Short mmCIF file of C-alpha atoms and ligand atoms in Angstrom, two decimals:
data_model
loop_
_atom_site.label_atom_id
_atom_site.label_comp_id
_atom_site.label_asym_id
_atom_site.label_seq_id
_atom_site.Cartn_x
_atom_site.Cartn_y
_atom_site.Cartn_z
CA MET A 1 -79.10 2.64 62.57
CA LYS A 2 -76.37 4.74 64.17
CA ARG A 3 -73.92 2.98 61.90
CA CYS A 4 -76.08 3.88 58.88
CA VAL A 5 -76.23 7.53 59.91
CA ALA A 6 -72.49 7.60 60.48
CA LEU A 7 -71.86 5.99 57.10
CA SER A 8 -74.25 8.43 55.40
CA LEU A 9 -72.50 11.40 57.02
CA ALA A 10 -69.16 9.99 55.95
CA PHE A 11 -70.45 9.61 52.39
CA VAL A 12 -71.81 13.16 52.29
CA ALA A 13 -68.53 14.47 53.69
CA ALA A 14 -66.59 12.51 51.10
CA MET A 15 -68.76 13.88 48.27
CA LEU A 16 -68.40 17.45 49.59
CA PHE A 17 -64.66 16.99 49.78
CA TRP A 18 -64.63 15.63 46.22
CA LEU A 19 -66.79 18.46 44.89
CA ARG A 20 -64.59 21.05 46.62
CA SER A 21 -61.39 19.48 45.40
CA ALA A 22 -62.59 18.86 41.83
CA GLN A 23 -60.58 20.98 39.43
CA PRO A 24 -62.04 22.82 36.50
CA LEU A 25 -61.74 20.78 33.33
CA PRO A 26 -58.31 21.37 31.85
CA ALA A 27 -58.45 23.73 29.02
CA ALA A 28 -59.91 22.41 25.83
CA ASP A 29 -59.80 25.96 24.58
CA GLY A 30 -56.38 26.80 25.92
CA GLN A 31 -57.48 28.75 29.00
CA PRO A 32 -54.39 30.10 30.74
CA GLY A 33 -53.36 28.59 34.04
CA ASN A 34 -54.78 25.14 33.43
CA PRO A 35 -52.12 22.52 32.86
CA LEU A 36 -52.61 20.24 29.90
CA PRO A 37 -53.62 16.80 31.14
CA ASN A 38 -51.33 13.81 30.75
CA ILE A 39 -52.86 10.81 29.00
CA VAL A 40 -51.96 7.20 29.82
CA ILE A 41 -53.60 4.35 27.90
CA ILE A 42 -52.99 0.80 29.11
CA PHE A 43 -54.18 -1.60 26.44
CA THR A 44 -54.07 -5.36 26.98
CA ASP A 45 -54.36 -8.06 24.33
CA ASP A 46 -57.24 -10.57 24.27
CA GLN A 47 -58.24 -9.93 27.90
CA GLY A 48 -61.85 -11.01 28.41
CA TYR A 49 -64.72 -9.01 29.85
CA ALA A 50 -64.72 -11.12 33.02
CA ASP A 51 -60.94 -11.16 33.56
CA VAL A 52 -60.86 -8.30 36.08
CA GLY A 53 -62.09 -8.59 39.68
CA CYS A 54 -64.58 -5.73 39.43
CA PHE A 55 -65.93 -7.23 36.19
CA GLY A 56 -66.63 -10.60 37.76
CA ALA A 57 -63.34 -12.54 37.99
CA THR A 58 -63.35 -14.72 41.10
CA LYS A 59 -60.13 -16.71 40.77
CA ILE A 60 -57.95 -13.86 39.51
CA LYS A 61 -56.96 -11.11 41.94
CA THR A 62 -56.72 -7.61 40.47
CA PRO A 63 -56.47 -5.29 43.49
CA ASN A 64 -54.90 -2.44 41.51
CA LEU A 65 -57.56 -2.45 38.80
CA ASP A 66 -60.28 -2.78 41.41
CA ARG A 67 -58.84 0.20 43.30
CA MET A 68 -58.58 2.14 40.03
CA ALA A 69 -62.29 1.48 39.46
CA SER A 70 -63.21 2.44 43.02
CA GLU A 71 -61.35 5.74 42.57
CA GLY A 72 -62.58 6.28 39.00
CA ILE A 73 -65.22 5.03 36.61
CA ARG A 74 -66.04 1.56 35.32
CA PHE A 75 -67.69 1.21 31.90
CA THR A 76 -70.03 -1.78 31.65
CA ASP A 77 -70.76 -1.34 27.92
CA PHE A 78 -67.44 -0.40 26.37
CA TYR A 79 -66.61 -1.61 22.87
CA VAL A 80 -63.74 -2.12 20.51
CA ALA A 81 -64.36 -1.50 16.81
CA GLN A 82 -63.42 -5.01 15.62
CA PRO A 83 -62.63 -8.16 17.64
CA VAL A 84 -59.08 -8.59 16.34
CA CYS A 85 -55.73 -6.95 17.02
CA SER A 86 -54.67 -4.64 14.17
CA ALA A 87 -58.17 -3.46 13.34
CA SER A 88 -58.90 -2.73 17.00
CA ARG A 89 -55.64 -0.82 17.51
CA ALA A 90 -56.18 1.21 14.34
CA ALA A 91 -59.51 2.38 15.74
CA LEU A 92 -58.08 3.32 19.15
CA LEU A 93 -55.24 5.32 17.64
CA THR A 94 -57.21 7.21 14.97
CA GLY A 95 -60.79 7.48 16.23
CA CYS A 96 -61.94 5.78 13.01
CA TYR A 97 -63.63 2.51 12.26
CA PRO A 98 -60.81 0.37 10.89
CA ASN A 99 -62.78 -0.08 7.65
CA ARG A 100 -62.49 3.66 7.04
CA ILE A 101 -58.68 3.57 7.08
CA GLY A 102 -58.10 0.12 5.56
CA ILE A 103 -56.46 -1.65 8.51
CA LEU A 104 -58.23 -4.97 9.00
CA GLY A 105 -57.47 -8.30 10.63
CA ALA A 106 -54.08 -8.97 12.23
CA LEU A 107 -51.12 -7.79 10.15
CA GLY A 108 -48.35 -10.40 10.02
CA PRO A 109 -44.64 -10.44 9.11
CA ALA A 110 -45.51 -10.82 5.40
CA SER A 111 -47.79 -7.78 5.35
CA ASN A 112 -46.85 -4.83 3.16
CA ILE A 113 -49.43 -2.40 4.47
CA GLY A 114 -49.71 -0.24 7.57
CA ILE A 115 -51.07 3.03 8.90
CA HIS A 116 -51.18 5.67 6.14
CA ASP A 117 -49.06 8.80 6.53
CA ASP A 118 -52.15 10.96 6.07
CA GLU A 119 -53.98 9.44 9.05
CA MET A 120 -53.57 11.35 12.31
CA THR A 121 -52.68 9.15 15.28
CA LEU A 122 -53.19 10.01 18.96
CA GLY A 123 -49.46 10.80 19.07
CA GLU A 124 -49.74 13.29 16.21
CA LEU A 125 -52.90 14.75 17.71
CA VAL A 126 -51.26 15.76 20.99
CA LYS A 127 -47.95 16.68 19.34
CA GLN A 128 -49.80 19.83 18.21
CA LYS A 129 -49.73 20.81 21.89
CA GLY A 130 -46.11 19.88 22.53
CA TYR A 131 -46.69 16.57 24.31
CA ALA A 132 -43.95 14.02 24.89
CA THR A 133 -45.27 10.77 23.42
CA ALA A 134 -44.35 7.10 23.68
CA VAL A 135 -45.51 3.60 22.78
CA PHE A 136 -44.31 0.67 24.87
CA GLY A 137 -45.50 -2.74 23.73
CA LYS A 138 -47.34 -4.11 20.75
CA TRP A 139 -47.82 -1.77 17.78
CA HIS A 140 -49.39 -3.91 15.03
CA LEU A 141 -50.14 -1.13 12.57
CA GLY A 142 -47.38 -2.19 10.15
CA HIS A 143 -43.87 -3.39 10.99
CA HIS A 144 -41.86 -1.72 8.22
CA PRO A 145 -39.98 1.41 9.38
CA GLN A 146 -42.36 3.78 7.57
CA PHE A 147 -45.27 2.45 9.63
CA LEU A 148 -43.61 2.34 13.06
CA PRO A 149 -44.51 4.76 15.89
CA PRO A 150 -41.54 7.16 15.42
CA ARG A 151 -42.95 8.00 11.97
CA HIS A 152 -46.45 8.48 13.34
CA GLY A 153 -46.20 10.96 16.17
CA PHE A 154 -44.41 9.06 18.93
CA ASP A 155 -41.03 10.19 20.29
CA GLU A 156 -40.22 6.79 21.77
CA TYR A 157 -41.12 3.21 20.94
CA PHE A 158 -40.04 -0.07 22.46
CA GLY A 159 -41.81 -3.33 21.82
CA LEU A 160 -43.05 -5.95 19.39
CA PRO A 161 -44.18 -4.90 15.90
CA TYR A 162 -46.99 -7.50 15.82
CA SER A 163 -48.48 -10.36 17.84
CA ASN A 164 -46.28 -12.42 20.15
CA ASP A 165 -47.50 -15.68 18.53
CA MET A 166 -46.06 -14.66 15.16
CA TRP A 167 -42.84 -16.49 15.91
CA PRO A 168 -41.20 -19.82 15.04
CA GLN A 169 -42.63 -21.68 18.06
CA HIS A 170 -46.27 -21.10 17.05
CA PRO A 171 -48.15 -24.40 17.55
CA THR A 172 -49.94 -24.45 14.18
CA ALA A 173 -47.95 -22.28 11.74
CA LYS A 174 -44.29 -21.34 11.50
CA PHE A 175 -43.28 -17.72 11.37
CA PRO A 176 -39.90 -16.03 10.93
CA PRO A 177 -38.07 -14.95 14.12
CA LEU A 178 -39.96 -12.35 16.18
CA PRO A 179 -38.04 -9.07 16.53
CA MET A 180 -37.95 -6.55 19.38
CA ILE A 181 -37.72 -2.95 18.23
CA ASP A 182 -36.43 0.19 19.95
CA GLY A 183 -37.22 3.35 18.02
CA GLN A 184 -36.94 2.08 14.44
CA LYS A 185 -34.04 -0.31 15.13
CA ILE A 186 -34.28 -4.04 15.73
CA VAL A 187 -32.49 -4.53 19.06
CA ASN A 188 -33.25 -8.24 19.38
CA PRO A 189 -33.80 -10.14 16.12
CA ASN A 190 -35.01 -13.33 17.75
CA VAL A 191 -37.23 -12.96 20.81
CA THR A 192 -37.09 -16.13 22.92
CA ALA A 193 -39.39 -17.58 25.56
CA ASP A 194 -37.09 -16.15 28.24
CA ASP A 195 -37.43 -12.70 26.64
CA GLN A 196 -41.23 -13.01 26.56
CA LYS A 197 -41.30 -13.90 30.28
CA LEU A 198 -39.81 -10.50 31.07
CA LEU A 199 -41.95 -8.44 28.69
CA THR A 200 -44.66 -7.22 31.06
CA GLN A 201 -42.07 -6.04 33.61
CA GLN A 202 -39.77 -4.55 30.99
CA LEU A 203 -42.53 -2.54 29.30
CA THR A 204 -43.82 -1.35 32.65
CA ARG A 205 -40.35 -0.13 33.65
CA ARG A 206 -40.02 1.73 30.36
CA ALA A 207 -43.38 3.41 30.86
CA VAL A 208 -42.57 4.39 34.45
CA ASP A 209 -39.18 5.74 33.39
CA PHE A 210 -40.79 7.77 30.59
CA ILE A 211 -43.30 9.30 33.02
CA GLN A 212 -40.51 10.21 35.45
CA ARG A 213 -38.40 11.82 32.72
CA ASN A 214 -41.33 13.85 31.40
CA LYS A 215 -43.01 14.80 34.67
CA ASP A 216 -42.56 18.52 34.01
CA ARG A 217 -44.28 18.58 30.62
CA PRO A 218 -47.48 17.06 29.25
CA PHE A 219 -47.12 13.50 28.04
CA LEU A 220 -49.05 10.68 26.39
CA VAL A 221 -48.05 7.09 27.08
CA TYR A 222 -49.56 4.14 25.23
CA LEU A 223 -48.63 1.00 27.19
CA ALA A 224 -49.80 -1.86 24.97
CA HIS A 225 -49.07 -5.12 26.76
CA PRO A 226 -48.68 -8.12 24.41
CA MET A 227 -50.19 -10.26 27.21
CA PRO A 228 -52.53 -12.12 27.78
CA HIS A 229 -52.39 -13.05 24.08
CA VAL A 230 -51.07 -16.61 23.60
CA PRO A 231 -48.39 -17.85 24.00
CA LEU A 232 -48.67 -16.85 27.65
CA PHE A 233 -45.59 -15.84 29.60
CA VAL A 234 -45.12 -14.53 33.11
CA SER A 235 -42.07 -13.54 35.15
CA ASP A 236 -40.83 -15.91 37.87
CA GLY A 237 -42.20 -13.62 40.57
CA PHE A 238 -45.79 -14.13 39.36
CA ALA A 239 -45.61 -17.78 38.26
CA GLY A 240 -48.05 -19.92 40.24
CA ARG A 241 -49.53 -16.98 42.16
CA SER A 242 -53.12 -17.03 41.01
CA ALA A 243 -55.87 -19.60 41.50
CA ALA A 244 -56.53 -19.57 37.75
CA GLY A 245 -53.37 -21.16 36.35
CA LEU A 246 -50.94 -19.46 33.99
CA TYR A 247 -53.64 -17.23 32.47
CA GLY A 248 -54.50 -15.90 35.93
CA ASP A 249 -50.82 -15.36 36.73
CA VAL A 250 -50.45 -13.29 33.57
CA ILE A 251 -53.45 -11.11 34.46
CA GLU A 252 -52.13 -10.62 38.00
CA GLU A 253 -48.83 -9.41 36.57
CA ILE A 254 -50.71 -6.97 34.33
CA ASP A 255 -52.58 -5.78 37.42
CA TRP A 256 -49.21 -5.23 39.10
CA SER A 257 -48.17 -3.17 36.06
CA VAL A 258 -51.26 -0.96 36.41
CA GLY A 259 -50.37 -0.46 40.09
CA GLN A 260 -46.83 0.60 39.18
CA VAL A 261 -48.12 3.23 36.76
CA LEU A 262 -50.71 4.64 39.16
CA ASP A 263 -48.25 4.63 42.07
CA THR A 264 -45.74 6.53 39.93
CA LEU A 265 -48.33 9.17 39.08
CA ARG A 266 -49.25 9.54 42.77
CA ARG A 267 -45.61 9.70 43.88
CA LEU A 268 -44.83 12.42 41.33
CA ASN A 269 -48.00 14.28 42.30
CA LEU A 270 -49.30 13.97 38.76
CA HIS A 271 -52.43 12.01 39.62
CA ARG A 272 -54.68 15.06 39.57
CA GLN A 273 -53.61 16.01 36.07
CA THR A 274 -53.54 12.60 34.39
CA LEU A 275 -56.30 10.64 32.70
CA VAL A 276 -55.54 6.92 32.81
CA ILE A 277 -57.53 4.54 30.61
CA PHE A 278 -57.38 0.76 30.97
CA THR A 279 -59.02 -1.54 28.43
CA SER A 280 -58.43 -4.54 26.14
CA ASP A 281 -58.17 -4.80 22.34
CA ASN A 282 -60.78 -7.57 21.97
CA GLY A 283 -62.47 -10.40 23.85
CA PRO A 284 -60.83 -13.64 25.00
CA TRP A 285 -59.41 -16.21 22.57
CA LEU A 286 -61.69 -19.04 23.68
CA SER A 287 -60.08 -21.57 21.33
CA TYR A 288 -57.15 -21.76 23.76
CA GLY A 289 -59.27 -22.97 26.67
CA ASP A 290 -57.26 -22.67 29.88
CA HIS A 291 -54.86 -20.26 28.10
CA GLY A 292 -57.71 -17.97 27.05
CA GLY A 293 -59.82 -15.74 29.28
CA SER A 294 -63.52 -15.46 29.99
CA ALA A 295 -66.18 -13.10 28.67
CA LYS A 296 -68.95 -14.40 30.91
CA PRO A 297 -71.87 -13.71 30.89
CA LEU A 298 -71.38 -12.54 27.32
CA ARG A 299 -71.74 -14.74 24.24
CA GLU A 300 -68.66 -16.03 22.36
CA GLY A 301 -65.25 -14.27 22.28
CA LYS A 302 -62.50 -12.94 20.01
CA SER A 303 -63.12 -13.04 16.25
CA THR A 304 -66.89 -12.75 16.65
CA THR A 305 -69.15 -9.72 16.78
CA PHE A 306 -71.15 -11.14 19.65
CA GLU A 307 -70.71 -9.21 22.88
CA GLY A 308 -67.93 -11.51 24.08
CA GLY A 309 -65.80 -10.47 21.12
CA VAL A 310 -66.33 -6.73 21.10
CA ARG A 311 -67.33 -5.72 24.65
CA VAL A 312 -64.26 -5.31 26.87
CA PRO A 313 -63.50 -4.33 30.46
CA CYS A 314 -62.78 -0.61 30.71
CA ILE A 315 -61.78 1.59 33.64
CA MET A 316 -60.86 5.28 33.58
CA TRP A 317 -59.18 7.19 36.41
CA TRP A 318 -58.49 10.85 37.04
CA PRO A 319 -58.77 11.90 40.68
CA GLY A 320 -60.49 15.27 41.00
CA GLN A 321 -62.12 15.01 37.57
CA ILE A 322 -63.84 11.63 37.66
CA PRO A 323 -65.98 10.94 40.73
CA PRO A 324 -64.84 7.88 42.68
CA GLY A 325 -66.74 4.64 42.24
CA ALA A 326 -68.75 5.82 39.22
CA VAL A 327 -70.25 3.31 36.79
CA CYS A 328 -71.18 4.14 33.20
CA ARG A 329 -73.79 1.88 31.62
CA GLN A 330 -74.06 3.85 28.39
CA PRO A 331 -72.42 2.41 25.27
CA ALA A 332 -68.99 3.91 24.57
CA ALA A 333 -66.04 2.76 22.50
CA THR A 334 -62.33 3.03 21.77
CA ILE A 335 -63.09 5.19 18.69
CA ASP A 336 -64.28 7.85 21.13
CA ILE A 337 -60.96 8.22 22.93
CA PHE A 338 -59.29 10.16 20.09
CA PRO A 339 -61.89 12.98 19.91
CA THR A 340 -62.14 13.06 23.72
CA VAL A 341 -58.37 13.57 24.00
CA ALA A 342 -58.70 16.32 21.37
CA ARG A 343 -61.28 18.05 23.55
CA LEU A 344 -59.22 17.69 26.73
CA THR A 345 -56.01 18.97 25.16
CA GLY A 346 -57.47 21.57 22.81
CA ALA A 347 -55.76 19.85 19.87
CA LYS A 348 -57.38 20.23 16.47
CA LEU A 349 -59.05 17.19 14.94
CA PRO A 350 -57.97 16.11 11.45
CA ASP A 351 -59.79 17.63 8.47
CA CYS A 352 -60.87 14.21 7.16
CA PRO A 353 -63.86 12.43 8.73
CA ILE A 354 -63.45 10.36 11.88
CA ASP A 355 -66.09 8.18 13.53
CA GLY A 356 -65.57 8.66 17.27
CA LYS A 357 -67.25 11.34 19.37
CA ASP A 358 -66.30 13.18 22.54
CA ILE A 359 -67.44 11.12 25.55
CA TRP A 360 -66.07 13.40 28.29
CA PRO A 361 -69.62 13.87 29.74
CA LEU A 362 -69.77 10.08 30.23
CA ILE A 363 -66.21 9.79 31.55
CA SER A 364 -66.75 12.58 34.07
CA ALA A 365 -70.09 11.02 35.07
CA GLN A 366 -72.13 14.13 34.38
CA PRO A 367 -75.71 13.53 35.54
CA GLY A 368 -77.95 12.38 32.71
CA ALA A 369 -75.10 12.07 30.20
CA THR A 370 -75.95 9.73 27.34
CA SER A 371 -73.99 8.15 24.52
CA PRO A 372 -73.37 10.67 21.72
CA HIS A 373 -73.80 7.87 19.14
CA GLU A 374 -77.14 6.78 17.75
CA ALA A 375 -75.46 3.44 17.04
CA TYR A 376 -72.18 1.53 16.97
CA PHE A 377 -71.40 -0.72 14.02
CA PHE A 378 -69.60 -4.05 14.22
CA TYR A 379 -67.72 -5.32 11.21
CA TRP A 380 -65.77 -8.54 10.89
CA GLY A 381 -63.28 -7.74 8.16
CA ARG A 382 -65.32 -5.97 5.49
CA GLU A 383 -68.64 -7.56 6.49
CA LEU A 384 -71.07 -5.50 8.53
CA GLN A 385 -72.42 -8.09 10.96
CA ALA A 386 -74.16 -6.19 13.75
CA VAL A 387 -75.33 -2.80 14.97
CA ARG A 388 -76.06 -1.64 18.52
CA SER A 389 -78.38 1.24 19.32
CA GLY A 390 -79.41 1.85 22.92
CA ARG A 391 -80.55 -1.42 24.47
CA TRP A 392 -80.90 -3.16 21.12
CA LYS A 393 -78.43 -5.13 19.04
CA LEU A 394 -79.29 -6.39 15.60
CA HIS A 395 -77.23 -9.12 13.95
CA PHE A 396 -77.52 -9.45 10.19
CA PRO A 397 -77.25 -13.01 8.84
CA HIS A 398 -73.60 -14.05 9.06
CA LYS A 399 -71.30 -16.98 9.72
CA TYR A 400 -69.15 -17.28 12.82
CA ASN A 401 -66.93 -19.85 14.46
CA THR A 402 -67.85 -21.33 17.81
CA ILE A 403 -65.54 -23.48 19.90
CA VAL A 404 -66.76 -27.05 20.23
CA GLU A 405 -63.63 -28.43 21.90
CA PRO A 406 -61.43 -25.94 23.76
CA GLY A 407 -57.67 -26.40 23.57
CA SER A 408 -55.35 -26.59 26.55
CA GLY A 409 -51.74 -25.98 27.53
CA GLY A 410 -51.24 -23.37 24.80
CA ARG A 411 -52.66 -25.36 21.90
CA PRO A 412 -55.87 -24.29 20.12
CA GLY A 413 -59.00 -26.42 20.18
CA LYS A 414 -61.60 -27.22 17.55
CA ALA A 415 -64.14 -24.80 16.12
CA GLN A 416 -67.25 -25.22 14.01
CA THR A 417 -68.75 -22.71 11.64
CA ARG A 418 -72.29 -21.66 12.45
CA GLN A 419 -74.78 -19.29 10.88
CA ILE A 420 -76.88 -16.71 12.69
CA GLU A 421 -80.02 -15.42 10.97
CA LEU A 422 -81.35 -11.90 11.33
CA SER A 423 -81.59 -11.60 15.12
CA LEU A 424 -82.54 -8.80 17.48
CA PHE A 425 -81.35 -9.00 21.08
CA ASP A 426 -82.46 -6.87 24.01
CA LEU A 427 -79.16 -6.37 25.82
CA GLU A 428 -80.85 -4.80 28.81
CA ASN A 429 -82.65 -8.06 29.58
CA ASP A 430 -80.51 -10.51 27.65
CA VAL A 431 -76.86 -9.55 27.76
CA GLY A 432 -75.93 -13.08 26.67
CA GLU A 433 -77.69 -12.65 23.28
CA THR A 434 -79.69 -15.83 23.75
CA THR A 435 -83.22 -14.92 22.58
CA ASN A 436 -84.08 -13.45 19.20
CA VAL A 437 -86.94 -10.98 19.68
CA ALA A 438 -86.96 -9.59 16.11
CA GLU A 439 -90.53 -10.63 15.40
CA HIS A 440 -91.80 -8.77 18.47
CA HIS A 441 -90.10 -5.49 17.54
CA PRO A 442 -90.34 -4.98 13.76
CA GLN A 443 -89.98 -1.20 14.08
CA VAL A 444 -86.71 -1.57 15.97
CA VAL A 445 -85.46 -3.98 13.31
CA ASP A 446 -86.42 -1.44 10.60
CA ARG A 447 -84.70 1.43 12.39
CA LEU A 448 -81.44 -0.45 12.97
CA THR A 449 -81.53 -1.79 9.41
CA GLN A 450 -81.77 1.77 8.09
CA LEU A 451 -78.86 2.87 10.29
CA ALA A 452 -76.84 -0.03 8.93
CA GLN A 453 -77.76 0.90 5.37
CA ARG A 454 -76.34 4.40 5.89
CA MET A 455 -73.13 2.89 7.24
CA ARG A 456 -72.87 0.53 4.27
CA GLN A 457 -72.94 3.53 1.95
CA GLU A 458 -70.16 5.13 3.97
CA LEU A 459 -67.87 2.19 4.79
CA GLY A 460 -69.11 -0.60 2.52
CA ASP A 461 -70.15 -4.18 3.27
CA SER A 462 -68.80 -7.34 1.64
CA ALA A 463 -72.11 -9.07 2.36
CA THR A 464 -73.98 -6.71 0.03
CA GLY A 465 -71.08 -5.92 -2.31
CA GLN A 466 -71.09 -2.22 -1.40
CA GLN A 467 -67.72 -0.44 -1.57
CA GLY A 468 -68.27 2.55 0.73
CA GLU A 469 -67.87 6.20 -0.29
CA GLY A 470 -65.87 7.15 2.80
CA VAL A 471 -63.20 4.45 2.69
CA ARG A 472 -59.56 5.59 2.63
CA GLN A 473 -56.52 3.53 1.67
CA PRO A 474 -53.96 2.11 4.11
CA GLY A 475 -50.29 2.92 3.74
CA ARG A 476 -48.36 0.67 1.38
CA LEU A 477 -44.73 -0.30 1.51
CA ALA A 478 -42.65 2.14 -0.53
CA GLN A 479 -41.07 0.30 -3.44
MG1 MG B 1 -56.02 -9.00 20.55
#
């Protein structure tokens, strides 16, 4: 009992300290005296919902991410816009559903499209306020010079233009040599396995160096690790460290990277003016078995619009602004980061429509805050497959691939195509999307169907043949 009283007093004291030390929200409206907040986004590739300790991993140790969550907020229902690389990244960087801006799938070396000059990226958004901006890692919004980060609002860029499996050693298809790019110049025309082993460390060092060099002005860093996308690589220092094989080693090195970034911010005394966001671009690539992650208890993984494909681990951290140990169970998504950064920096949103909404009330754990969206919409390519509103998720009839024989050792396994009929799932009671309750809730089915119909008019749907009135074109290679 005494122990309980002592713990309670300690908790109350901690909360009072936090409330006293909480700073006013940095100036969305340019109030004098408030520094503009720094923004750091750490985006991993194909990391599953359950591949972080505080999201359920048992064999993979992620002490830095777990600490980040205990000092910040963990989102249990955080979504990407599509369960595949380029489309997901397009949404994060523009606040738009990828269908709106024409970036779908995973752009490869033969692609001639990329982000359109007229789209405003996060880099261009904060440039209005004089931020220093950088991308370190995987871009994947077009690899021709006109599409690369230096032409889209980022002062610095170092990394891969597309996925790390788009290289000659791919197990099932041959690609041209994979280049490494610095700025707009190819600095290594043929990335090798030895180069890939060093990537996580190299990108982390670049991000830390950028933060140090720009500590006296506002900055935005987008650290987009190519890992844990196959083929998996880890530096010698992390090889064999985890209890979950190479995949676990890779995640533990990413966790180290997160620790380096947060430690740098603390050391430079920037932690109280920096929002750090950690999340993944889509669910785990289950076809690769022991080289893919886990989305448990969610259904399926990457390339599907089931929860395992689109729901990702997400942690946000900003001491003094986000209460420690908070948990957000409201739906939120990567499309919401762009307008939230606009609000925090006072930057003006683009004139053309975007889809995301400001989720600062959720991030800062304001009591009673709810999702600003009536629904989120999940496309696979141009097909609208599912819609989530509140506790409900409605799948329209669609095909999907399920893994019937997982691969191993870096080789993919075997998949079968299945069909799901119109299905309503109650995510509050059935997060694994196992039981179709559509016939018990016809009004919910009607409401979500109407929401979907409005979205089809706006962004189209290949399943119904609708084109979408609000669709814009991607950038195309200048001839
Ligand atoms: Mg990915």
